[in-house]
């Protein structure tokens, strides 16, 4: 019972946060990967919607766009224990690009995005996906 209340309080505060700056929700993500950055590194999408995802790897090594599940983070290094916490991911070889899509998480909140290639998180290859309630 107590736990339920805490979860509800967290969800409520997340709702307040997203109402504060929810202006730019989009069903399109267009991101460039370089060594070692996502550009841009902040995305806002509506919950549960189909999101078209376009990306190019302009770097010299393999990069990934990995969305972690709500409430999980990969930490400084992505390892085996992080695999069950992956919500969605795509991998691009150097010079590669993709046009694909995924379904946005149904739960509003802030989701961590990382590149799982070894050493890239500590090199700064992280981003934030904000999921806001669909209208
Ligand atoms: Cu990377």
PDB file of C-alpha atoms and ligand atoms in Angstrom, residues 33-38 57 61-65 92 114-121 123 125-126, ligand 1:
ATOM      1  CA  UNK A  33      25.980  10.016 -34.059  1.00  0.00           C
ATOM      2  CA  UNK A  34      29.595  11.101 -33.951  1.00  0.00           C
ATOM      3  CA  UNK A  35      32.668  10.109 -31.905  1.00  0.00           C
ATOM      4  CA  UNK A  36      31.308  10.430 -29.160  1.00  0.00           C
ATOM      5  CA  UNK A  37      28.053  12.345 -29.129  1.00  0.00           C
ATOM      6  CA  UNK A  38      24.393  12.242 -30.029  1.00  0.00           C
ATOM      7  CA  UNK A  57      26.682   7.457 -37.943  1.00  0.00           C
ATOM      8  CA  UNK A  61      33.436   3.423 -35.057  1.00  0.00           C
ATOM      9  CA  UNK A  62      30.202   1.516 -34.377  1.00  0.00           C
ATOM     10  CA  UNK A  63      27.606   3.481 -32.424  1.00  0.00           C
ATOM     11  CA  UNK A  64      24.274   2.507 -30.897  1.00  0.00           C
ATOM     12  CA  UNK A  65      21.148   4.342 -29.861  1.00  0.00           C
ATOM     13  CA  UNK A  92      24.974   1.707 -36.890  1.00  0.00           C
ATOM     14  CA  UNK A 114      23.229   5.535 -24.231  1.00  0.00           C
ATOM     15  CA  UNK A 115      25.648   4.179 -26.753  1.00  0.00           C
ATOM     16  CA  UNK A 116      26.553   0.673 -25.636  1.00  0.00           C
ATOM     17  CA  UNK A 117      29.830   0.456 -27.525  1.00  0.00           C
ATOM     18  CA  UNK A 118      32.555  -0.091 -24.934  1.00  0.00           C
ATOM     19  CA  UNK A 119      33.809   3.117 -23.373  1.00  0.00           C
ATOM     20  CA  UNK A 120      31.351   5.430 -25.107  1.00  0.00           C
ATOM     21  CA  UNK A 121      29.183   6.252 -22.093  1.00  0.00           C
ATOM     22  CA  UNK A 123      33.177   9.459 -23.285  1.00  0.00           C
ATOM     23  CA  UNK A 125      27.727   9.423 -25.443  1.00  0.00           C
ATOM     24  CA  UNK A 126      24.436   9.731 -23.585  1.00  0.00           C
TER      25      UNK A 126
HETATM   26 CU1  LIG B   1      29.101   5.299 -29.549  1.00  0.00          CU
END
